[in-house]
Coordinates of C-alpha atoms in Angstrom, one line a residue:
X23 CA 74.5 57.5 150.4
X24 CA 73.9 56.0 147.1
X25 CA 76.2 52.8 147.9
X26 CA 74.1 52.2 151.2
X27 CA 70.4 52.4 149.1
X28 CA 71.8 49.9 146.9
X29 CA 73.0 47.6 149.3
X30 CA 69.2 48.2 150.7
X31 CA 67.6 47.4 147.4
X32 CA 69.7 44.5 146.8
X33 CA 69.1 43.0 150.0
X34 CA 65.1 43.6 149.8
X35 CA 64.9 42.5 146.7
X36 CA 66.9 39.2 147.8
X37 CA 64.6 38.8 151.0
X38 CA 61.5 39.3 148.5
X39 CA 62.2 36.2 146.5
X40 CA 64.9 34.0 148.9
X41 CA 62.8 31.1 150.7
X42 CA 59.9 32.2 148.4
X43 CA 58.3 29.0 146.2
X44 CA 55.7 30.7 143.9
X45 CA 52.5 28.2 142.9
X46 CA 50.6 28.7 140.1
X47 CA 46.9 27.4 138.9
X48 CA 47.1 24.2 137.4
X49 CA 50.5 23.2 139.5
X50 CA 50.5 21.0 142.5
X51 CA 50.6 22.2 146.3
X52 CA 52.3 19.0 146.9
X53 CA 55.1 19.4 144.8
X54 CA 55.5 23.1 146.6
X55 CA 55.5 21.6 149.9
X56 CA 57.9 18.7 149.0
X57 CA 60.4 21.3 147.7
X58 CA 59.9 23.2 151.1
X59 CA 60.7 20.3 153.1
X60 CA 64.4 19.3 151.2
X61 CA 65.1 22.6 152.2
X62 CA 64.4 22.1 155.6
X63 CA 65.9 18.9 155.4
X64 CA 69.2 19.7 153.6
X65 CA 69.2 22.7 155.8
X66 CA 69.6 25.5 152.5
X67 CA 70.2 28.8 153.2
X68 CA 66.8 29.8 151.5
X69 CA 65.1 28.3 155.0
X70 CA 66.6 31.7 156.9
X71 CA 64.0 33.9 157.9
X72 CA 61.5 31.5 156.5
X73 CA 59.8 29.7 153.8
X74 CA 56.7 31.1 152.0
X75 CA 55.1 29.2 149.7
X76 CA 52.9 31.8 147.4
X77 CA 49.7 30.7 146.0
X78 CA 49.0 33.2 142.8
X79 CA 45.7 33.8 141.7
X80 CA 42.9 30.6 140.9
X81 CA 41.7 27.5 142.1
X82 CA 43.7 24.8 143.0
X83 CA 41.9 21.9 143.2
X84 CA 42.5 18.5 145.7
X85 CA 42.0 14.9 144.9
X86 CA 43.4 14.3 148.2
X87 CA 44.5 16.2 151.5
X88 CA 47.7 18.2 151.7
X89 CA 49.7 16.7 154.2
X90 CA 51.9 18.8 156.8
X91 CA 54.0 16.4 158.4
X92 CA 56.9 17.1 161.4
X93 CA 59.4 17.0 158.7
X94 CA 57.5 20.5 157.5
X95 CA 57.9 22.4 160.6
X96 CA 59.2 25.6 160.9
X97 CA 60.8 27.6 163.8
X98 CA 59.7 30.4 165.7
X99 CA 62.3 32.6 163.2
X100 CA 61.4 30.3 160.3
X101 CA 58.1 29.4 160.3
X102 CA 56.9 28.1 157.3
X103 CA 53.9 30.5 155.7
X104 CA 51.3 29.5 152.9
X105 CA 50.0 32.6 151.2
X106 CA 47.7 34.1 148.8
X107 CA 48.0 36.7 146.7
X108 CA 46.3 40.3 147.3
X109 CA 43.4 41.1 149.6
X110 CA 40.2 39.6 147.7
X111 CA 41.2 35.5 148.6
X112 CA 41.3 35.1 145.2
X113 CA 43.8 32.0 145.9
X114 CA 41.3 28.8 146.4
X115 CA 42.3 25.4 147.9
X116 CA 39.1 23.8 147.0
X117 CA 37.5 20.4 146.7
X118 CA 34.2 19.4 145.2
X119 CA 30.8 20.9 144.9
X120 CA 28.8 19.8 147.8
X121 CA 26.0 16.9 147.8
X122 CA 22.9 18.7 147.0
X123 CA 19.2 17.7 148.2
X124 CA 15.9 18.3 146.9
X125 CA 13.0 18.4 149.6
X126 CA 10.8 16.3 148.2
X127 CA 7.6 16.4 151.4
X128 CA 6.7 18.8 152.6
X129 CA 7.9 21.2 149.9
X130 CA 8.4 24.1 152.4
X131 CA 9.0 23.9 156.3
X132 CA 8.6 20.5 158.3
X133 CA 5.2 18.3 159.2
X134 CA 4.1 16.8 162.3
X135 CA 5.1 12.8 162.9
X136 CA 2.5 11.1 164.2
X137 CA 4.3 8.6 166.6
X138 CA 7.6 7.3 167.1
X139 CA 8.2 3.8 168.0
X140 CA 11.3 2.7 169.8
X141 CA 10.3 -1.1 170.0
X142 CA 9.9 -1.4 166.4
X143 CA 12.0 1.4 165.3
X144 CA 9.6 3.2 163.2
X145 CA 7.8 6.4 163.1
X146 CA 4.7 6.9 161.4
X147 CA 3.9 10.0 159.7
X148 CA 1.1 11.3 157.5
X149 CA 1.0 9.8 154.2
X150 CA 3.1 11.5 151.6
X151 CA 2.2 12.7 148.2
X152 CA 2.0 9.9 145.5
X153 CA 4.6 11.0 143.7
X154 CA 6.6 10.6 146.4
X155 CA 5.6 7.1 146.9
X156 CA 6.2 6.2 143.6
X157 CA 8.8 7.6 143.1
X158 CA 10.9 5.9 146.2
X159 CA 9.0 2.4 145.4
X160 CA 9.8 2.1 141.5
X161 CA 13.3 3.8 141.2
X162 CA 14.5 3.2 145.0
X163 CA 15.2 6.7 144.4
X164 CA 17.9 7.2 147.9
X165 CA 15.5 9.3 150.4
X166 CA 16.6 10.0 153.7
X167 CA 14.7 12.0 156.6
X168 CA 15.7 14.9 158.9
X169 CA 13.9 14.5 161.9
X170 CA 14.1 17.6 164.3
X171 CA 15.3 16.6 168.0
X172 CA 15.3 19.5 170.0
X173 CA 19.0 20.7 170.2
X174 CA 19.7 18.1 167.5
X175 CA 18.5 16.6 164.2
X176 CA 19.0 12.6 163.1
X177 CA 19.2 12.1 158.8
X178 CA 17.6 8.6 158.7
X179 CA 18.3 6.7 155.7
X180 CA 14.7 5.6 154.6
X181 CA 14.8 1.9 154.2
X182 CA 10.9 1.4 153.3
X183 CA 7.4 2.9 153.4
X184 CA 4.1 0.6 154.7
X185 CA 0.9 2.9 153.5
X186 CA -2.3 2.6 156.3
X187 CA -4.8 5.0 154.6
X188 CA -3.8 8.4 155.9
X189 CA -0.9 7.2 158.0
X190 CA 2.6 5.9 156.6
X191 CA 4.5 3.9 158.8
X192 CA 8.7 4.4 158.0
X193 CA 11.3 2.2 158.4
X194 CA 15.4 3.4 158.4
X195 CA 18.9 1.5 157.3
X196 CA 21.6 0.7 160.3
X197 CA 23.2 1.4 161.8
X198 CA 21.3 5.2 162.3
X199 CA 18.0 3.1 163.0
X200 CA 19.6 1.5 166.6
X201 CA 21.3 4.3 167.0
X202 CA 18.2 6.9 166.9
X203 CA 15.9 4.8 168.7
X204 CA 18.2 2.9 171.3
X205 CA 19.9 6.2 172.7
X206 CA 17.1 8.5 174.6
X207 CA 18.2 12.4 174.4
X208 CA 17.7 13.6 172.5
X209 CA 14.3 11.9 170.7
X210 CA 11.6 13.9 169.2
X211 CA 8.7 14.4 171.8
X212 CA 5.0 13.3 170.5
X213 CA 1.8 15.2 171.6
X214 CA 1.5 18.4 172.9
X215 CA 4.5 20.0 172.0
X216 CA 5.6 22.8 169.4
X217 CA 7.6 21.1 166.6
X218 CA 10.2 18.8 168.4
X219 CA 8.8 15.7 166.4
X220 CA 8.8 17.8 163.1
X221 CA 10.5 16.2 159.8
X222 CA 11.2 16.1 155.6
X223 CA 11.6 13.7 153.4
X224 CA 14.3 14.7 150.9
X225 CA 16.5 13.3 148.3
X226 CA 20.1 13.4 148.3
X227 CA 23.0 13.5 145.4
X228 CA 24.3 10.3 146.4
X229 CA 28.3 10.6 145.8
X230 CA 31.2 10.6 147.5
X231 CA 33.2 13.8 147.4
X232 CA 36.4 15.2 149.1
X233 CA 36.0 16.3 152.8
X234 CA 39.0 17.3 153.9
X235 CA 41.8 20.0 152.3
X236 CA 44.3 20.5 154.4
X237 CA 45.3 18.1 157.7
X238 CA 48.6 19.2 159.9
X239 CA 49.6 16.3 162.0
X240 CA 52.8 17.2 163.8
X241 CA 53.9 20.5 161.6
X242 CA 54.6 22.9 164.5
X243 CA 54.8 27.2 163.1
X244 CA 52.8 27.0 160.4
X245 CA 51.0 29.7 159.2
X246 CA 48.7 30.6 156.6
X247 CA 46.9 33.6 155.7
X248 CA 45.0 35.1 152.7
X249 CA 43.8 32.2 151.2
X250 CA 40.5 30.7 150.7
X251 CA 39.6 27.0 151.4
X252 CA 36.1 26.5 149.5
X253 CA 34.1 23.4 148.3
X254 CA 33.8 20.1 150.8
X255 CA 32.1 17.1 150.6
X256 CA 30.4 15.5 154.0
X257 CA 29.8 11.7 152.9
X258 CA 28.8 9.8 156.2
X259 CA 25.0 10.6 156.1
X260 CA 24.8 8.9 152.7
X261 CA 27.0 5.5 154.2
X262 CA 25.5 5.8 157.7
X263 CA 22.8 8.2 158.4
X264 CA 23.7 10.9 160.9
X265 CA 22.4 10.5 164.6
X266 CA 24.1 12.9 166.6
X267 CA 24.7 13.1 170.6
X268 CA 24.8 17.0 170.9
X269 CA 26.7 19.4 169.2
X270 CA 26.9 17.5 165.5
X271 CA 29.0 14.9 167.2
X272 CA 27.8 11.8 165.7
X273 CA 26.9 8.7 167.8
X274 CA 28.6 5.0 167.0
X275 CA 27.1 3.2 169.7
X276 CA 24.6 4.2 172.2
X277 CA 22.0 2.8 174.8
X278 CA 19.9 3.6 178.0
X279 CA 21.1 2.3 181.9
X280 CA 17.7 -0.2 181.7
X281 CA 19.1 -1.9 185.3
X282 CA 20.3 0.2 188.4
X283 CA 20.9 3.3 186.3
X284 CA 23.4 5.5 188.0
X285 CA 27.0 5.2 187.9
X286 CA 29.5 6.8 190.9
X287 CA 30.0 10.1 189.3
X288 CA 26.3 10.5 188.8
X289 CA 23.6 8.4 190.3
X290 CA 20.8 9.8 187.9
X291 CA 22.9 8.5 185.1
X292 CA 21.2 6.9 182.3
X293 CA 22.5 6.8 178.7
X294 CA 25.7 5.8 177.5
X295 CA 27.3 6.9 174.3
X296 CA 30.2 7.0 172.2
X297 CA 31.0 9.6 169.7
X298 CA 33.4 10.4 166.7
X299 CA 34.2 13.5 165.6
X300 CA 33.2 15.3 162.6
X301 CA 35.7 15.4 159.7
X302 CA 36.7 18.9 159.2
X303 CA 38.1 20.8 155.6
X304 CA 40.9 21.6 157.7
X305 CA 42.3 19.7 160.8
X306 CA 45.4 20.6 163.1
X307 CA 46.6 18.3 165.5
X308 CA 49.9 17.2 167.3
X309 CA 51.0 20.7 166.8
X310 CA 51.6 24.1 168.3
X311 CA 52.2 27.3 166.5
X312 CA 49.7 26.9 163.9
X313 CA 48.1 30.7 162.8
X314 CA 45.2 31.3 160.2
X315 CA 44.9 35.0 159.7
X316 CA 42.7 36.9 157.2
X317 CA 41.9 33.4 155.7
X318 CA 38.2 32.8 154.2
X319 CA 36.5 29.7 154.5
X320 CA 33.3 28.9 153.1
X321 CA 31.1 26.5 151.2
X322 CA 32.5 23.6 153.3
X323 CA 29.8 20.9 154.2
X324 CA 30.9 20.0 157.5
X325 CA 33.4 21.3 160.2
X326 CA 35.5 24.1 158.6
X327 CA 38.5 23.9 160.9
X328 CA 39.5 22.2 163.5
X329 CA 42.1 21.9 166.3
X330 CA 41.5 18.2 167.3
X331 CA 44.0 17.1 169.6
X332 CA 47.3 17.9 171.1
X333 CA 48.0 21.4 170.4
X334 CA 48.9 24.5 171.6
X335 CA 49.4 28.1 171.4
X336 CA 47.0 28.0 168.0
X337 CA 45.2 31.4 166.9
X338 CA 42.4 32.3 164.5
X339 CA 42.6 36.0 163.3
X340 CA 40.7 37.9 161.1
X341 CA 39.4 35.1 159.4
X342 CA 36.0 35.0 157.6
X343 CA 33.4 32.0 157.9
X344 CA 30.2 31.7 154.9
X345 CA 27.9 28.7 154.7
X346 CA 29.4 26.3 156.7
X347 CA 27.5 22.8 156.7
X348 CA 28.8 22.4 160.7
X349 CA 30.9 23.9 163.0
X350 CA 33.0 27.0 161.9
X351 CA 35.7 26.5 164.7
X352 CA 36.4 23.5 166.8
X353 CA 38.8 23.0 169.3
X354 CA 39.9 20.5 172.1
X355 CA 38.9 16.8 173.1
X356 CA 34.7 15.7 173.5
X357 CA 35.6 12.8 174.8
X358 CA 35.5 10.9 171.7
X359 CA 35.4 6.9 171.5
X360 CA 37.0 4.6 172.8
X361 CA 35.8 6.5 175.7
X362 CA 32.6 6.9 177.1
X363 CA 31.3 10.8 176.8
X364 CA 29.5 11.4 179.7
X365 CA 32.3 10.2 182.4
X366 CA 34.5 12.9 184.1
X367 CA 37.7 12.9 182.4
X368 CA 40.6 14.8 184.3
X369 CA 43.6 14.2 181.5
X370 CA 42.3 16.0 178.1
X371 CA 41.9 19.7 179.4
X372 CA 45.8 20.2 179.0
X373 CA 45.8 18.9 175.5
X374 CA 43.8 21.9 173.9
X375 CA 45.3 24.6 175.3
X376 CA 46.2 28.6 174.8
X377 CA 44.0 28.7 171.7
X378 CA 43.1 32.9 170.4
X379 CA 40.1 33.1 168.4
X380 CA 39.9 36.7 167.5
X381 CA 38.2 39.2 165.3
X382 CA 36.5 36.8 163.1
X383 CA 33.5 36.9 161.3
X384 CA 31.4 34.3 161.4
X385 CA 27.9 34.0 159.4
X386 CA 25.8 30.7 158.1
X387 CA 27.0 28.0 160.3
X388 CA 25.4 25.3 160.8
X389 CA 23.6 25.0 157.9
X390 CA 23.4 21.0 156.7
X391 CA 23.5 19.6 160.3
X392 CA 21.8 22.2 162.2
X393 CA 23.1 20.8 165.8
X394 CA 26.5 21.9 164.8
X395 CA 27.4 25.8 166.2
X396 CA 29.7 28.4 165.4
X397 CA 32.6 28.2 167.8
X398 CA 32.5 25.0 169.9
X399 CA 35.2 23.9 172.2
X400 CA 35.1 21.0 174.4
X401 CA 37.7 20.1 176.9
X402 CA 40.1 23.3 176.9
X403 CA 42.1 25.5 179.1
X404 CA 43.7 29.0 178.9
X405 CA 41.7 29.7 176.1
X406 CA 40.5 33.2 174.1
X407 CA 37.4 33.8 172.4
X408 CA 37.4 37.6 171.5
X409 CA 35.4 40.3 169.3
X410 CA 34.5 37.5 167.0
X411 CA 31.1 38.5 165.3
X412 CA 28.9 35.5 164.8
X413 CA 25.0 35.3 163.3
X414 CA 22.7 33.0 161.4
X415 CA 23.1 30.1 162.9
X416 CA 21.2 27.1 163.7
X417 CA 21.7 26.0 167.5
X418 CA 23.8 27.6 169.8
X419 CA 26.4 30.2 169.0
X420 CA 29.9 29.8 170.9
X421 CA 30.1 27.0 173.2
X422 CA 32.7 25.8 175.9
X423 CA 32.8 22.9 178.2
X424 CA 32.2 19.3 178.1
X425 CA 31.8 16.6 180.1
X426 CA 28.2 17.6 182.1
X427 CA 29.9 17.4 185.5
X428 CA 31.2 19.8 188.5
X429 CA 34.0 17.8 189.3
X430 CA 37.6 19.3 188.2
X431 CA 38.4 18.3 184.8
X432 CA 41.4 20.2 184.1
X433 CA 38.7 23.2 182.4
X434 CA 40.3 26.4 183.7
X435 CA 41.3 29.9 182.6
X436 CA 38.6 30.3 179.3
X437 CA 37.4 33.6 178.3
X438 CA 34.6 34.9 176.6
X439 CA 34.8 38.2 176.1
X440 CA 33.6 41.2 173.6
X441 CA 31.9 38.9 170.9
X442 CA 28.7 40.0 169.4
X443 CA 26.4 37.4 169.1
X444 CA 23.0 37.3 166.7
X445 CA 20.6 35.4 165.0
X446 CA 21.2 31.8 167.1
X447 CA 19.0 29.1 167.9
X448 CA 17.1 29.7 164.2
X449 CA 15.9 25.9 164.3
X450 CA 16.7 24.8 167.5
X451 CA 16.4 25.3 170.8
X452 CA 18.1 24.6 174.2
X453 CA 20.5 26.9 173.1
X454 CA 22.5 29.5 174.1
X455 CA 24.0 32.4 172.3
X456 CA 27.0 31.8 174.9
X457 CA 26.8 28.0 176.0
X458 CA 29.0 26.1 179.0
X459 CA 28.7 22.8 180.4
X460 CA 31.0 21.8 183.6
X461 CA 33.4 23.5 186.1
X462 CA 36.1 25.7 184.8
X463 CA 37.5 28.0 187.6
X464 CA 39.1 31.3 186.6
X465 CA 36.7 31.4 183.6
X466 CA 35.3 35.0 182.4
X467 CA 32.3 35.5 180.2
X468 CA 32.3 39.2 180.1
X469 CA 31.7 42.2 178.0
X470 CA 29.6 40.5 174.9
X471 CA 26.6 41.7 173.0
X472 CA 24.0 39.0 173.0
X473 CA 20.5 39.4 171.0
X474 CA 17.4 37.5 171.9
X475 CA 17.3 33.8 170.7
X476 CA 16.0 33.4 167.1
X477 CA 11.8 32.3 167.2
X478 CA 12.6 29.1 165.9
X479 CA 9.6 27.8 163.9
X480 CA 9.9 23.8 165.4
X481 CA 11.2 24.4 168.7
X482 CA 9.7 22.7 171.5
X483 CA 9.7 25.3 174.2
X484 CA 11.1 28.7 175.1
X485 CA 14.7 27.2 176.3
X486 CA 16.9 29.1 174.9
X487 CA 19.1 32.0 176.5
X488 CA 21.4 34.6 175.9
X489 CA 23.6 33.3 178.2
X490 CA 22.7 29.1 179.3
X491 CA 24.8 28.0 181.9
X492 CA 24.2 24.2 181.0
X493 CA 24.4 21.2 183.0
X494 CA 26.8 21.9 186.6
X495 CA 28.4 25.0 184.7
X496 CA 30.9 26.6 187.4
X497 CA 33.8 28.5 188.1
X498 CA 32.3 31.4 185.7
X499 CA 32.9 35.8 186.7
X500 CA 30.0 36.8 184.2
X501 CA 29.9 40.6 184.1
X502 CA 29.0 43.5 181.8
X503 CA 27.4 41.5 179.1
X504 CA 24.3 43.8 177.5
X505 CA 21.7 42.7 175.1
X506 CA 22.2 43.4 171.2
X507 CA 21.8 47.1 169.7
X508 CA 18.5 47.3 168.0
X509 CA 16.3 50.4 165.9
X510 CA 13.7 49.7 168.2
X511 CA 16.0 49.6 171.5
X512 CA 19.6 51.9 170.1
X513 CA 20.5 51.6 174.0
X514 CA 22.6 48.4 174.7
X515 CA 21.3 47.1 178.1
X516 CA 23.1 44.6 180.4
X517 CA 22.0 41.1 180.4
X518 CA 19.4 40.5 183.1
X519 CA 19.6 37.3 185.0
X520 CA 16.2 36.1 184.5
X521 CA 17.7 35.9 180.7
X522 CA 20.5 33.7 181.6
X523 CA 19.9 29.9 181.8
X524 CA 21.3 27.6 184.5
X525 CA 21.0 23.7 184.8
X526 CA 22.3 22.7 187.9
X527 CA 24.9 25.9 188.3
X528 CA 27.9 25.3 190.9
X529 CA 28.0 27.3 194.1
X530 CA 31.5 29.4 192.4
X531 CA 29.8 31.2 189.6
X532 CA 30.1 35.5 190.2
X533 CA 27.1 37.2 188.6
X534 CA 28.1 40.5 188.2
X535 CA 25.8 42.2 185.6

C-alpha cells in the first residue's frame, strides 16, 4: 500500500508541474506563449494532457496584443489553458487607463438643440457659458459633442462655434459631419419631443491608448479562466468622431435612396450604410473551442469580448462584466463593410454558430457609447444565452438578429432562456430588455425575468419593452417569461403581451405566455 501512494504522489506531483509554464509580474506573456508553441511544435512530452500557462499574482501590462496564432492550438485532450492564480482575479492582463472627459455644458444632464441642419451640417444650440467659448476659441481646447439619437448617440468632433446672441450655431470635423447628417435614422428629432435632440459639450484626454489585449485568430481549444482583463483604450472618437448605425456599430459611409427608393428585398427601402465593427479587449475569430470561465472583465472602453467571425462551439461561463464602455459580449457577423447592412444575407448565419453564454454576470455596459448593449449577437445559429444576470445598462439588454428582414438568412435554433434582465434602456429608448430583428425558426425566448424599461430622462417616447420583437422578427416560441421580482410586487407575473413590442412580426411567432 505504501509503494502504490507513492507512485500516486509522484505521478500528481509530475502532472502538477509537467506542461505547466509559471509567469510572473514583470515577465512577458509572449515569451510564455512562444515557449508553449516549441512544445507544440517539436511535439515534447510536456504537451500530454495539456499546456497551462500560470499567471501568478499582479498586473501584466501590454504594449501590444497577445497573439494566438494556429501554430498555438491545442487538442480536445490538450488544449492549451491560460490561468490565474486563486479565486479573487488577482492576475491582470491590462492596458492603459482609459481617455477621460470632463463635461464642460451643461454641467449635469443634457440641453435642448435648437435645430439641426442637414443642408449645412450644423445644429444650433443655446449659447454656452463664456468660459466655454473661450476656452475652445483661444486654446482649441479638443471639444467634441454627444448628441442623443434615440436608440443611438453620434460624438461630433466640434470643428467651430458662430455666436447669434442667444443661439450658437456648431460646426463638426469629417468625416462624422457627412456621416451624421447624410444617413437619416437615426437623427435627433426637433420640436415637440421628449429629449431625442438632447446634447453636452465635453472635453476629451486626447491620446491614443491600447484597445485590444488579447486577439485569437486561428488558435482552436483555448481556454482561459480566472484571470482578469482590465484597462482599454477606445481611440476612434478622438481620430473620427463616432456616428453609429445601431447597436455601437459605427458608420463609414452612409446616405438616403433620394431617387426611386426601394430596392427588391424591400420596396420602402431608403438608407444605405456600411458599418465596421467595434474593436474589442478581446477578439476570437477563425476558431472553435475557445472557453472563458470564471474570468473578470472590466474597465474596458469599448467591446469587452468578442467572437467576430468564423467560429464555433465557443462558451462564456461564469464570467463577470463591470464598466464596460460598449458591448460586454459580441458574437457573429452584422453585415460589416464591404457589404451593405441592410440586404438579406443568406451565407453568415453558419459562421457564428453553437456559441453558450451562461451564468454570467453582467453590470455597467454600455457606458461610453450608450447605443452599445450587454449581449448582442448578430447573424447566429444554434446559439445559448442562459441565466446570465444583466443590469445597468444603457440601450437594450441582450440582443439577437440582424439583417431587418423575414426572409431566411440562415438565423435558426437561438435560445433565450432563464436570464434575468434589469435596469435597461437607462438613456435610450427603442429598446428592449430582450431584443430580435429577422426570421429565426426554431428560436425559444422562454423562462426570463424581465423588469420594466428604465425611465430614461431623454427618451423620445414610451418605446421600449420587455420583450421588442423588432423589425419582421419571426420564427420565435416565447413562453413563461414573468416580469422582474419587486418589494412592491414579491409575485413574479408572466409577461403580458400588451408589454411585448412587435414591428412588423412574421406570421410563425408562438405566443405562449
Amino acid at each position: 500500500m505504501r509503494k502504490i501512494l507513492t507512485i500516486l504522489l509522484l505521478m500528481a506531483v509530475h502532472n502538477s508541474f509537467a506542461g505547466e509554464i509559471v509567469v510572473h509580474e514583470g515577465e512577458s506573456l509572449h515569451d510564455a506563449l512562444r515557449q508553449a508553441r516549441e512544445w507544440r511544435r517539436t511535439n515534447d512530452s510536456r504537451c500530454e494532457g495539456g499546456i497551462t500557462i500560470t499567471l501568478q499574482a499582479g498586473r501584466y501590462y501590454m504594449n501590444e496584443p497577445l497573439f494566438l496564432r494556429p501554430e498555438d492550438s491545442g487538442t480536445e485532450k490538450s488544449p492549451l489553458i491560460i490561468r490565474g492564480i486563486g479565486e479573487k482575479h488577482t492576475s491582470v492582463i491590462c492596458g492603459d487607463d482609459r481617455q477621460k472627459h470632463t463635461q464642460l455644458w451643461p454641467k449635469e444632464g443634457m440641453e435642448r438643440m435648437m435645430s439641426f441642419n442637414k443642408e449645412a451640417r450644423t445644429i444650433t444650440i443655446p449659447t454656452p457659458s463664456d468660459s466655454v467659448l473661450q476656452g475652445f476659441s483661444s486654446e482649441k481646447a479638443p471639444m467634441e459633442m454627444v448628441v442623443h439619437q434615440r436608440w443611438a448617440i453620434a460624438i461630433l468632433r466640434v470643428k467651430d462655434f458662430t455666436v447669434h446672441g442667444n443661439s450658437t450655431i456648431v460646426s463638426f470635423m469629417e468625416p462624422e459631419s457627412r456621416l451624421e447628417f447624410e444617413h437619416p435614422w437615426p437623427q435627433p428629432v426637433i420640436g415637440g419631443e421628449k429629449g431625442n435632440s438632447s446634447f453636452l459639450l465635453r472635453t476629451t484626454e486626447q491620446r491614443d491608448g491600447i484597445e485590444q489585449l488579447v486577439i485569437v485568430d486561428g488558435a482552436n481549444y483555448v481556454r482561459f479562466e480566472g484571470v482578469t482583463f482590465d484597462k482599454t483604450c477606445w481611440n476612434r472618437p478622438l481620430h473620427k468622431g463616432h456616428v453609429t448605425l445601431q447597436g455601437g456599430f459605427p458608420l463609414i459611409d452612409a446616405y438616403k435612396l433620394k431617387e426611386n427608393p426601394g430596392l427588391p428585398w424591400d420596396d420602402g427601402l431608403e438608407n444605405q450604410a456600411w458599418i465596421e465593427r467595434p474593436v474589442s479587449a478581446v477578439t476570437v475569430k477563425n476558431a472553435h473551442h475557445v472557453d472563458f470561465h470564471s474570468v473578470l472583465f472590466q474597465n474596458l472602453a469599448a467591446t469587452a469580448l468578442d467572437f467576430v467571425d468564423n467560429i464555433s462551439d465557443c462558451s462564456v461561463q461564469n464570467c463577470t462584466f463591470g464598466n464596460i464602455g460598449g458591448t460586454a459580449i459580441m458574437g457573429g457577423s452584422f453585415a460589416e463593410s464591404p457589404r451593405e447592412v441592410h440586404r438579406p444575407y443568406t451565407d453568415l448565419a453558419e459562421r457564428c454558430q453553437r456559441l453558450t453564454i451562461e451564468k454570467n454576470f453582467i453590470v455597467d455596459a454600455s457606458t461610453e457609447d450608450w447605443g452599445a448593449v450587454a449581449v448582442g449577437l448578430g447573424y447566429v445559429r444554434d446559439c445559448t444565452i442562459s441565466s446570465n444576470y444583466v443590469s445597468r445598462v444603457n440601450y437594450s439588454g441582450i440582443c439577437v438578429g440582424w439583417g431587418w428582414t423575414p426572409l431566411d438568412t440562415g438565423m435558426k435554433n437561438n435560445r433565450i432562456t432563464d436570464n434575468n434582465v434589469s435596469h435597461y434602456a437607462r438613456q435610450l429608448y427603442d429598446a428592449g430588455g430582450i431584443y430580435t430583428l429577422s426570421n429565426q425558426p426554431g428560436s425559444v425566448i422562454s423562462g426570463n425575468i424581465i423588469s420594466a424599461p428604465y425611465p430614461a430622462p431623454y427618451a423620445t417616447n414610451n418605446r421600449g419593452f420587455r420583450i421588442y420583437l423588432d423589425a419582421r422578427t419571426d420564427g420565435f416560441t416565447i413562453e413563461n417569461n414573468k416580469t422582474e421580482v419587486s418589494t412592491s410586487h414579491p409575485e413574479a407575473r408572466p409577461i403580458r403581451r400588451d408589454e411585448i413590442g412587435d414591428n412588423h412580426p412574421g406570421p410563425n411567432l408562438i405566443f405562449k405566455q
